[in-house]
Tab-separated table of C-alpha atoms and ligand atoms in Angstrom:
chain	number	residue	atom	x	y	z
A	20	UNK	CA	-48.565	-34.454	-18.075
A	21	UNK	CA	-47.881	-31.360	-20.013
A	22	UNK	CA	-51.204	-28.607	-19.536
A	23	UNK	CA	-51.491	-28.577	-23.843
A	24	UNK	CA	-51.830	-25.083	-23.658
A	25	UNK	CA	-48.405	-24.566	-22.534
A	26	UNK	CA	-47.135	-25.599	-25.882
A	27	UNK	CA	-49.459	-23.281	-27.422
A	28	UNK	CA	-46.962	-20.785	-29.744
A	29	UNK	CA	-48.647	-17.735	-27.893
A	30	UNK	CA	-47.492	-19.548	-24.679
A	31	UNK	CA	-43.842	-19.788	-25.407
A	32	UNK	CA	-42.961	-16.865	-23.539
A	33	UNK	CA	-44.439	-18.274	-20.287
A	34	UNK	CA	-42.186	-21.510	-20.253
A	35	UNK	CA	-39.565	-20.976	-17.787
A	36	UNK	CA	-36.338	-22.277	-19.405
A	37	UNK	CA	-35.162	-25.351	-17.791
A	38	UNK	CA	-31.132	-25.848	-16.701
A	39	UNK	CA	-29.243	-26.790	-19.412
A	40	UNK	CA	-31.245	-24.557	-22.241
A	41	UNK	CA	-28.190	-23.235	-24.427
A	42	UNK	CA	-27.762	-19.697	-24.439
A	43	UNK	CA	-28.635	-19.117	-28.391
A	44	UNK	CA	-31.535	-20.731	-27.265
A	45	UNK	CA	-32.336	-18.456	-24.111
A	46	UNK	CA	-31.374	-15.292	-26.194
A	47	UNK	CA	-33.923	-16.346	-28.309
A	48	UNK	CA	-36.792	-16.780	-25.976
A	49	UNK	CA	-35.751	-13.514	-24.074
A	50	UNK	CA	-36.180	-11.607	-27.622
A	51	UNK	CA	-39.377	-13.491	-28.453
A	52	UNK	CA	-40.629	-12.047	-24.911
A	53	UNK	CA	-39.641	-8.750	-25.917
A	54	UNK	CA	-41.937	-6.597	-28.376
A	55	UNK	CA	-39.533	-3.914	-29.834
A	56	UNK	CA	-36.476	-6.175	-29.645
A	57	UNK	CA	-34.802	-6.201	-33.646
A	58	UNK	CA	-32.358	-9.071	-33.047
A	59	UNK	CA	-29.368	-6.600	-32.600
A	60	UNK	CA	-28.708	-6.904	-29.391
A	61	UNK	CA	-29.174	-10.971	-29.074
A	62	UNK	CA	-26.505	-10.881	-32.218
A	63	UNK	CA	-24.406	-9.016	-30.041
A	64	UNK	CA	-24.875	-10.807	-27.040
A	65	UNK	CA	-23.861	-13.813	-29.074
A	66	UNK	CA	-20.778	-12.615	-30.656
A	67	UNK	CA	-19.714	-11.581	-27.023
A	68	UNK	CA	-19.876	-15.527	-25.989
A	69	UNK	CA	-18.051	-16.253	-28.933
A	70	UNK	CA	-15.609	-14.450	-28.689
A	71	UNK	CA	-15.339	-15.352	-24.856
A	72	UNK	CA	-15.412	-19.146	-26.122
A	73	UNK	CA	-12.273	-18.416	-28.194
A	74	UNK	CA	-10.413	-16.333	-25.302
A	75	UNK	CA	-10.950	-19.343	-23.365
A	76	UNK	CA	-9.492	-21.629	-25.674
A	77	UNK	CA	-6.585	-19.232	-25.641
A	78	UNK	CA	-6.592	-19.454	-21.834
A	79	UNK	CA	-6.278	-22.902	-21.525
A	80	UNK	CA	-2.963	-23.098	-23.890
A	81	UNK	CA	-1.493	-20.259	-21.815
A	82	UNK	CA	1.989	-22.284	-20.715
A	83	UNK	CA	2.235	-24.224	-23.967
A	84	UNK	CA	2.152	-21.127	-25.983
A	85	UNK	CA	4.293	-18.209	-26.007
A	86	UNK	CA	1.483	-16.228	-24.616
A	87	UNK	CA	1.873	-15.860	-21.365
A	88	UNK	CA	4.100	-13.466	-19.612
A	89	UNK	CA	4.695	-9.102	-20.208
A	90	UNK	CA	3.923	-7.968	-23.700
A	91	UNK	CA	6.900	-5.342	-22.996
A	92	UNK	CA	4.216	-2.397	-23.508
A	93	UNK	CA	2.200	-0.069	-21.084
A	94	UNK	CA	-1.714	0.444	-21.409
A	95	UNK	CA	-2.803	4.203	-21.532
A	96	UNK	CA	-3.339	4.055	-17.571
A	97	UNK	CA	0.860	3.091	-17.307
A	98	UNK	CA	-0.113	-0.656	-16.404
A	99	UNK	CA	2.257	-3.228	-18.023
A	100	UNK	CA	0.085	-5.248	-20.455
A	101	UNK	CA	0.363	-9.333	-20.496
A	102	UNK	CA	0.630	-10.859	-23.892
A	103	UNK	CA	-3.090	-12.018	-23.388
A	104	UNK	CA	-4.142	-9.071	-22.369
A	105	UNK	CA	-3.185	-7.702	-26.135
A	106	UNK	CA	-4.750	-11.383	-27.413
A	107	UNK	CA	-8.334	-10.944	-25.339
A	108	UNK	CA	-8.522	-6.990	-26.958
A	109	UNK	CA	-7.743	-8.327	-30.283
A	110	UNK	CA	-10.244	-11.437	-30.730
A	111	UNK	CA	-12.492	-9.266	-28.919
A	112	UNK	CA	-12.807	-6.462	-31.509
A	113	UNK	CA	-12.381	-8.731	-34.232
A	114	UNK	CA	-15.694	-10.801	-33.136
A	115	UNK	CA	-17.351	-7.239	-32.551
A	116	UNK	CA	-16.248	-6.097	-36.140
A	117	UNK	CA	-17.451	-8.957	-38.157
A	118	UNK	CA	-20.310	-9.257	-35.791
A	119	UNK	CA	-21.541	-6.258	-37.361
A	120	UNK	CA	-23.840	-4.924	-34.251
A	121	UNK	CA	-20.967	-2.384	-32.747
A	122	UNK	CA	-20.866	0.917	-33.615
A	123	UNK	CA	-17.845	1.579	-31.149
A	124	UNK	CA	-15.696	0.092	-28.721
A	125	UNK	CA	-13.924	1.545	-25.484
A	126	UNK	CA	-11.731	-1.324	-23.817
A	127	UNK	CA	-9.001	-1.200	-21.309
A	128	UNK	CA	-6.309	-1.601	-23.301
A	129	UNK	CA	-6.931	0.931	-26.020
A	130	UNK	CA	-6.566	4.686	-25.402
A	131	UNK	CA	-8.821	5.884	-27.413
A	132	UNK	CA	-12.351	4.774	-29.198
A	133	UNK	CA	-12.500	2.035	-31.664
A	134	UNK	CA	-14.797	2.836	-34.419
A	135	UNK	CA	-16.719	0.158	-35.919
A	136	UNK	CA	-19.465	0.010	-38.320
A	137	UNK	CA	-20.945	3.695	-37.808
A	138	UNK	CA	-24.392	2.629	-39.133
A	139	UNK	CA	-24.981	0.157	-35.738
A	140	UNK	CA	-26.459	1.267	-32.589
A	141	UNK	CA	-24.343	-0.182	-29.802
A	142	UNK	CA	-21.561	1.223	-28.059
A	143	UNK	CA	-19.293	-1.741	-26.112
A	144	UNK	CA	-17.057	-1.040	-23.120
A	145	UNK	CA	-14.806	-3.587	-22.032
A	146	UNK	CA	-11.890	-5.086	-20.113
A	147	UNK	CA	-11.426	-8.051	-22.254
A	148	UNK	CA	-8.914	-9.806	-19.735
A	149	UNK	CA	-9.753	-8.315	-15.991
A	150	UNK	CA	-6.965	-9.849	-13.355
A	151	UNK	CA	-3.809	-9.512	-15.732
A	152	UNK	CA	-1.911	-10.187	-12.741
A	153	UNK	CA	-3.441	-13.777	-12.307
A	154	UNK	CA	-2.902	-14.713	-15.621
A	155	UNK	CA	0.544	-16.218	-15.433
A	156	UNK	CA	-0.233	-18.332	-12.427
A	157	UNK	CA	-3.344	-19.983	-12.965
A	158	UNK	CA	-5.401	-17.922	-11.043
A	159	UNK	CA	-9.108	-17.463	-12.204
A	160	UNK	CA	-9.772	-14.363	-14.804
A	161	UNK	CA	-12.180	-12.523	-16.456
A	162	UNK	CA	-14.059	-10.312	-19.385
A	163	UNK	CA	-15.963	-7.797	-18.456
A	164	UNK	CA	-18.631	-6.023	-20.633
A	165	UNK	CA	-21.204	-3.252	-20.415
A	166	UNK	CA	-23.301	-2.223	-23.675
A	167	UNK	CA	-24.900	1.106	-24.212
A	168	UNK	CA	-27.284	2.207	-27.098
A	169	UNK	CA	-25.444	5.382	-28.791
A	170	UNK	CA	-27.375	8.824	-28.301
A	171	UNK	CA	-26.452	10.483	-31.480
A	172	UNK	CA	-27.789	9.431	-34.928
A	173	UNK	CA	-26.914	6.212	-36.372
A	174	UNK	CA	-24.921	6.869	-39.669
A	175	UNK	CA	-22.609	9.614	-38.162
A	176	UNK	CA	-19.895	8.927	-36.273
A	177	UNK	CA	-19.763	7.936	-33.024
A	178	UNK	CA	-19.347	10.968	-30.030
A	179	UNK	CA	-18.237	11.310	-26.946
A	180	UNK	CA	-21.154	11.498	-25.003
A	181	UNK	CA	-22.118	7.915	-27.003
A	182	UNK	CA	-19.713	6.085	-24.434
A	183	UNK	CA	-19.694	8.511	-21.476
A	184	UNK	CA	-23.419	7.391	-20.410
A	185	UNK	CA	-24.243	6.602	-16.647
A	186	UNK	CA	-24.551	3.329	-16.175
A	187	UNK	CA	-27.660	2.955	-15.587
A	188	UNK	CA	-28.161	3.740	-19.242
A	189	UNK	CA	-26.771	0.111	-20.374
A	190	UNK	CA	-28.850	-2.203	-21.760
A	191	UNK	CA	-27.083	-5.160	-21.294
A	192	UNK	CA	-23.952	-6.307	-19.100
A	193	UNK	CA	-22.212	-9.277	-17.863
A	194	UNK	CA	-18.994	-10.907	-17.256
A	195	UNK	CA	-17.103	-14.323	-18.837
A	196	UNK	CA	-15.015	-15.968	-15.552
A	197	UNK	CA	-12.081	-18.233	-16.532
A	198	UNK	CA	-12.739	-20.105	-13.519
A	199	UNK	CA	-12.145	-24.034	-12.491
A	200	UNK	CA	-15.293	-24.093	-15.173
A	201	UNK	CA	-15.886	-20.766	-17.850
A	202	UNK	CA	-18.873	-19.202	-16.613
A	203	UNK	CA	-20.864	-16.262	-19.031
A	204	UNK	CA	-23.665	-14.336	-16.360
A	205	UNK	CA	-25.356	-11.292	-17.992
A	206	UNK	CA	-28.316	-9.100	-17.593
A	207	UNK	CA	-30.972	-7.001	-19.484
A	208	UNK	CA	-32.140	-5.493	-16.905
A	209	UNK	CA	-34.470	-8.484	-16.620
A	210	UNK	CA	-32.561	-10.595	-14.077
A	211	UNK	CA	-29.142	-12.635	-13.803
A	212	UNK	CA	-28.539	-15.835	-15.549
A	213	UNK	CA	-25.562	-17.808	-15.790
A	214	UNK	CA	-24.254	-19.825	-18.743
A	215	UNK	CA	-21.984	-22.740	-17.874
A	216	UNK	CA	-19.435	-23.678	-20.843
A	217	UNK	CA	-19.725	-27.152	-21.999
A	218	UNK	CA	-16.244	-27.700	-23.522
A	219	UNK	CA	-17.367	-30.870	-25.308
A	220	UNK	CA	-19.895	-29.114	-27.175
A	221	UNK	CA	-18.231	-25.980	-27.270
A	222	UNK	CA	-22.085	-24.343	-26.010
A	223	UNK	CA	-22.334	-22.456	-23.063
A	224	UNK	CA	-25.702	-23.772	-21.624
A	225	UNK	CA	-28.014	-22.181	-18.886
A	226	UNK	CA	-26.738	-23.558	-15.473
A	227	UNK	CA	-27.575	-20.646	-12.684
A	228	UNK	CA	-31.280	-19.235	-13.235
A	229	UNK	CA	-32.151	-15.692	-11.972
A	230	UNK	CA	-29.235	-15.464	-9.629
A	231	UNK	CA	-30.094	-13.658	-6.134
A	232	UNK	CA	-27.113	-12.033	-4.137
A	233	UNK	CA	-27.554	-12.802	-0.410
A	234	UNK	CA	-28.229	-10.036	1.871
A	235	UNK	CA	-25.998	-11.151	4.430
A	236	UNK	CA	-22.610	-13.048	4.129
A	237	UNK	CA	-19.438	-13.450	5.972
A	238	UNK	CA	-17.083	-12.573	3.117
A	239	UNK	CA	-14.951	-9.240	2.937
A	240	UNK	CA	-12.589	-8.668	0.004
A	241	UNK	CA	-9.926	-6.272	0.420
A	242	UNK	CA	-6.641	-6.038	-0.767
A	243	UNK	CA	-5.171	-6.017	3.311
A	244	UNK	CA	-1.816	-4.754	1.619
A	245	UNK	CA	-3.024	-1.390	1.362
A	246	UNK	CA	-3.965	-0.993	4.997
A	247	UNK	CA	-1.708	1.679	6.182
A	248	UNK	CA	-2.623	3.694	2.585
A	249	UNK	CA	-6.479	3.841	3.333
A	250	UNK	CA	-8.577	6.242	5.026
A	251	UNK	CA	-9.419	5.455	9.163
A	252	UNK	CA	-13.323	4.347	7.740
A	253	UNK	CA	-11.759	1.703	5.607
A	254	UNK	CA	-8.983	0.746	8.938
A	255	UNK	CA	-11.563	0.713	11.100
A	256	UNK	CA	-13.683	-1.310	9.150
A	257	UNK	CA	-11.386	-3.817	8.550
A	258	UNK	CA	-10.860	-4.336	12.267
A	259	UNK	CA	-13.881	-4.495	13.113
A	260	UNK	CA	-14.388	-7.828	10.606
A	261	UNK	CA	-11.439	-9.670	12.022
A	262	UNK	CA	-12.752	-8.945	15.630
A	263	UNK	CA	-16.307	-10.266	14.367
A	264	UNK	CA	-14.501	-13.373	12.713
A	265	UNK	CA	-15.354	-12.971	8.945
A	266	UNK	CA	-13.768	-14.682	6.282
A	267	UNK	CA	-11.376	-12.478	4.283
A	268	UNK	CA	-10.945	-14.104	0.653
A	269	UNK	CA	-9.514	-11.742	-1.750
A	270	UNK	CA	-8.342	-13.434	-5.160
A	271	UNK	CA	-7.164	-10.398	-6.766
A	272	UNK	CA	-9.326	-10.440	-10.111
A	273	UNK	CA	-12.441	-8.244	-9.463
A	274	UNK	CA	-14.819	-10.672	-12.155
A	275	UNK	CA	-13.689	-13.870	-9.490
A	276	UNK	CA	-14.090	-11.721	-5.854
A	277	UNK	CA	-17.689	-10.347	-7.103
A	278	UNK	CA	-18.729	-13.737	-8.622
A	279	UNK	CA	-18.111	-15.724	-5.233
A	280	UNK	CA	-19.282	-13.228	-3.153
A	281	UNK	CA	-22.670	-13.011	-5.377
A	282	UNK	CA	-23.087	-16.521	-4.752
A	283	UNK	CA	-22.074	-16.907	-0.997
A	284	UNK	CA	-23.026	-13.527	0.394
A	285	UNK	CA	-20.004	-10.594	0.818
A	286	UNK	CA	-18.701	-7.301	0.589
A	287	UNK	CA	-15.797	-6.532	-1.792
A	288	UNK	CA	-13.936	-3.216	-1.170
A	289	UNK	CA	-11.613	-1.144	-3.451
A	290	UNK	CA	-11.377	2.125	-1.715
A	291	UNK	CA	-9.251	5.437	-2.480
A	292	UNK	CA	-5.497	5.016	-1.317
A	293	UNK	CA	-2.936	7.792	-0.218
A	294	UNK	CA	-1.454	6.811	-3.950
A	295	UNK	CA	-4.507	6.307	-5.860
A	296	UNK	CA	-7.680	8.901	-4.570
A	297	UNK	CA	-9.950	7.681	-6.344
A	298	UNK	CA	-9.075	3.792	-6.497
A	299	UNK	CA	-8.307	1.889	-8.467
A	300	UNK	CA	-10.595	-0.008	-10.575
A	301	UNK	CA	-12.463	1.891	-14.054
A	302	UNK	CA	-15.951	2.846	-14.097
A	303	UNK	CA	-17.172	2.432	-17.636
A	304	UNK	CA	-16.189	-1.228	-18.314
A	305	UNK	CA	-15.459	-2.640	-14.603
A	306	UNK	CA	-17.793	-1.016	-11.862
A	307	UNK	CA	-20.888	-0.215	-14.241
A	308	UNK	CA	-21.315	-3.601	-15.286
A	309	UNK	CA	-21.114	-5.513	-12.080
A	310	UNK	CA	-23.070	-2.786	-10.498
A	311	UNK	CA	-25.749	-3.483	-12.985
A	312	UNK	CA	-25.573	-6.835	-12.406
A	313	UNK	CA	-25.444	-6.257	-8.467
A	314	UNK	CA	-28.385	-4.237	-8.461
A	315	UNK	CA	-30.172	-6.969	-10.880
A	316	UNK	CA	-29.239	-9.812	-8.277
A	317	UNK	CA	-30.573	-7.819	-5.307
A	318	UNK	CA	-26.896	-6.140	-4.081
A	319	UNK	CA	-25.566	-2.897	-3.947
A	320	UNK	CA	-22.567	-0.517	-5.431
A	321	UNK	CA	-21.054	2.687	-4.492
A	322	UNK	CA	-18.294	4.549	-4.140
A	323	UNK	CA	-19.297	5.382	-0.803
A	324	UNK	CA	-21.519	8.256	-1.835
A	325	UNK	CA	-23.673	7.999	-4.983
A	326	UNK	CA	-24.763	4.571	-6.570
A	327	UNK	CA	-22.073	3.410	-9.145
A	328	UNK	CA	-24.812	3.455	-11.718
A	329	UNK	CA	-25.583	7.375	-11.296
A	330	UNK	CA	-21.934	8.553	-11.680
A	331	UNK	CA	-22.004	10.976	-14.986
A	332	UNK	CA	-18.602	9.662	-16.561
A	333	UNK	CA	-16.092	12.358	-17.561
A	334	UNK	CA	-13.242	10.366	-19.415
A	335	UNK	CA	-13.131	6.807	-20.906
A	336	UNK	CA	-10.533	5.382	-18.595
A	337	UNK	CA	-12.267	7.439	-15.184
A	338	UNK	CA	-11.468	5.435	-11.943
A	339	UNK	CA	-13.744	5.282	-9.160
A	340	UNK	CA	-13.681	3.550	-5.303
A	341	UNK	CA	-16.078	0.388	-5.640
A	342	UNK	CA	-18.046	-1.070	-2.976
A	343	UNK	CA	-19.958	-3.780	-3.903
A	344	UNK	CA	-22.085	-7.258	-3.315
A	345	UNK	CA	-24.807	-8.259	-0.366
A	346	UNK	CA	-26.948	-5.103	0.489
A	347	UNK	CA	-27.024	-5.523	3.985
A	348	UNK	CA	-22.752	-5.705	4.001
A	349	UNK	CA	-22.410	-2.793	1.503
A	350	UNK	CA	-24.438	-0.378	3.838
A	351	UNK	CA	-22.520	-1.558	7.014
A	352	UNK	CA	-19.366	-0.969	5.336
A	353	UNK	CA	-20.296	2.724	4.162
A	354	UNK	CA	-21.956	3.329	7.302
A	355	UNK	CA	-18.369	3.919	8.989
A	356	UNK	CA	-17.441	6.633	6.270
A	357	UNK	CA	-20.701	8.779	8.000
A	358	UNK	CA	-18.796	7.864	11.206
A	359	UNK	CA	-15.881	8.770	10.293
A	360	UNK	CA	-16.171	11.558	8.285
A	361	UNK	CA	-15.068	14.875	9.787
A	362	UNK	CA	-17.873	17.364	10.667
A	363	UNK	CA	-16.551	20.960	9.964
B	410	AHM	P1	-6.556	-5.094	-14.321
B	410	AHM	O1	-7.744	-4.688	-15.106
B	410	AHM	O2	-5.296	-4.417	-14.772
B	410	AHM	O3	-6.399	-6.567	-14.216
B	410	AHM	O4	-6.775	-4.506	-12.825
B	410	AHM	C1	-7.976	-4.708	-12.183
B	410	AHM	C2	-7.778	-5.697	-11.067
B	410	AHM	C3	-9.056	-6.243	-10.544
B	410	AHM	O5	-9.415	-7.418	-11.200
B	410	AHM	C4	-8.722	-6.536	-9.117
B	410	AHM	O6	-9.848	-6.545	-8.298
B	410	AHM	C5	-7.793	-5.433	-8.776
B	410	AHM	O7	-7.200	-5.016	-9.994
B	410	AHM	C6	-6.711	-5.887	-7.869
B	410	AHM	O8	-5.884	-4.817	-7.596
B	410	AHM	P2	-4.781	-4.907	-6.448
B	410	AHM	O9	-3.721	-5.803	-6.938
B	410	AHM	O10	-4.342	-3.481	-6.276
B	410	AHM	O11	-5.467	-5.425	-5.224
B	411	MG	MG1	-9.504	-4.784	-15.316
């Protein structure tokens, strides 16, 4: 039977959520637990999932709709842009607008900031569809988010240094996977929970408490096409895990290869190429937030010399090499680049 107390208001806080909690419901514990929280950031953690619940719904239809396929434009980084690509950005900043918690958004897709509602306090980055090569062929996607609380006055307008924050200055980040279910798995710095979407009930609901990243795994993700391109570290490395037998899986949408890995124990790699010195993938709205939610689950990210999270950003749309998932395969992996690195 039930200890009486437990149901003591006071005692709320101390009930662990059970699986299957909805996630308006766990937002609102978490808050309840917090003693300066205003109900800003819950709002905006709740107008993310919506508007992750309607990019769903417009992931599903892709192949009945005339959404699929090359929206016949270029992002600001030169990358041809899928039709729902420009859809994800759209419902996106819409749901952030009439949300009415974002001050300012930096996404993928847009060049420069998008000013919201000046008098809010939080500063969104995102890539609203990660994987835009995936999306035509049924391949699992994602949305990837990182929020910030702006360092200049709320009122003004938003600056520069607002968005260019280390990441280790968000206060909440997480990623929606279009997987074979929709998975929402987010962090305040307090953990990593993941939200499974119901599609009946249109709810996502609490499915994957406190998520822990193995230390160990057998997974490396590496796109193998770039072999001759990378430095000897990265060729060596490589070798070395098909002579050791690992399993290479590598799907090609960074939200998918971190999620598995997180769960199975791995190592995913995006290192500088001959083409591309400084990778590939963008630091303020694709390595901060998985970093944060690396670190959260136990795991590690780098670039191969600082932690992802300690990086002072310089531009919006800043690339950086990414290593990232199971601690113990993240510091094997940059141990070669000490190896390898020429002493003078
Ligand atoms: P995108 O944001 O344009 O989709 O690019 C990012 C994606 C990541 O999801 C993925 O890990 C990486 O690019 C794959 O790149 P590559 O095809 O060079 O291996
Ligand atoms: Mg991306």
């Amino acid at each position: 039977m039930l200890n009486p107390l437990l149901l003591h208001p006071m005692n709320k806080s101390k009930l662990a959520l059970p699986i299957g909690t909805t996630l308006d419901r766990f937002i609102k514990q978490k808050e309840d637990e917090s003693s300066s929280a205003t109900g800003e950031l819950s709002q905006l953690l709740r107008d993310i999932a919506l508007a992750g619940k309607i990019i769903n719904k417009e992931v599903t239809k892709s192949g009945l709709l005339d959404i699929s396929g090359g929206y016949g434009s270029k992002n600001v980084q030169g990358e041809d842009q899928q039709k729902l690509d420009v859809v994800a950005d759209i419902r996106f900043t819409r749901a952030l607008k009439n949300g009415g918690m974002t001050c300012a958004i930096v996404s993928e897709e847009e060049d420069e900031i998008i000013h919201l509602n000046p008098n809010c306090r939080y500063v969104v980055a995102i890539d609203p569809l990660d994987g835009s090569s995936n999306i035509d062929v049924n391949v699992s996607i994602g949305t990837i988010f990182s929020i910030y609380k702006r360092i200049s006055p709320v009122g003004g307008p938003v600056q520069e240094e607002d968005v260019l924050q280390k990441g280790t200055e968000q206060v909440a980040a997480g990623y929606i996977l279009y997987g074979s279910s929709t998975m929402l798995v987010y962090t305040t710095g307090r953990g990593v929970h993941g939200f499974t979407l119901e599609p009946s009930l249109g709810e996502f609901v609490l499915s994957h408490n406190e998520m822990n990243c193995p230390e160990d795994g057998k997974i490396y993700s590496i796109n193998e096409g770039n072999y001759y391109a990378f430095d000897e570290w990265v060729r060596t490395y490589v070798d070395d895990c098909k002579k050791k037998g690992m399993t290479a899986r590598y799907i090609g949408s960074l939200v998918a290869d971190f999620h598995r890995n997180m769960m199975k124990g791995g190592v995913y790699l995006y290192p500088s190429t001959q083409k591309a010195p400084n990778g590939k993938l963008r630091l303020l709205y694709e390595c901060n937030a998985l970093a944060f939610i690396a670190e959260q689950s136990g795991g590690i990210a780098t670039d191969g010399k600082q932690r992802i999270l300690e990086i002072q950003p310089t531009a919006f749309h800043q690339r950086s090499p990414l290593y990232l998932g199971s601690a113990n395969m993240v510091e094997q992996a940059i141990s070669y680049i000490r190896e390898y690195s020429i002493v003078e």
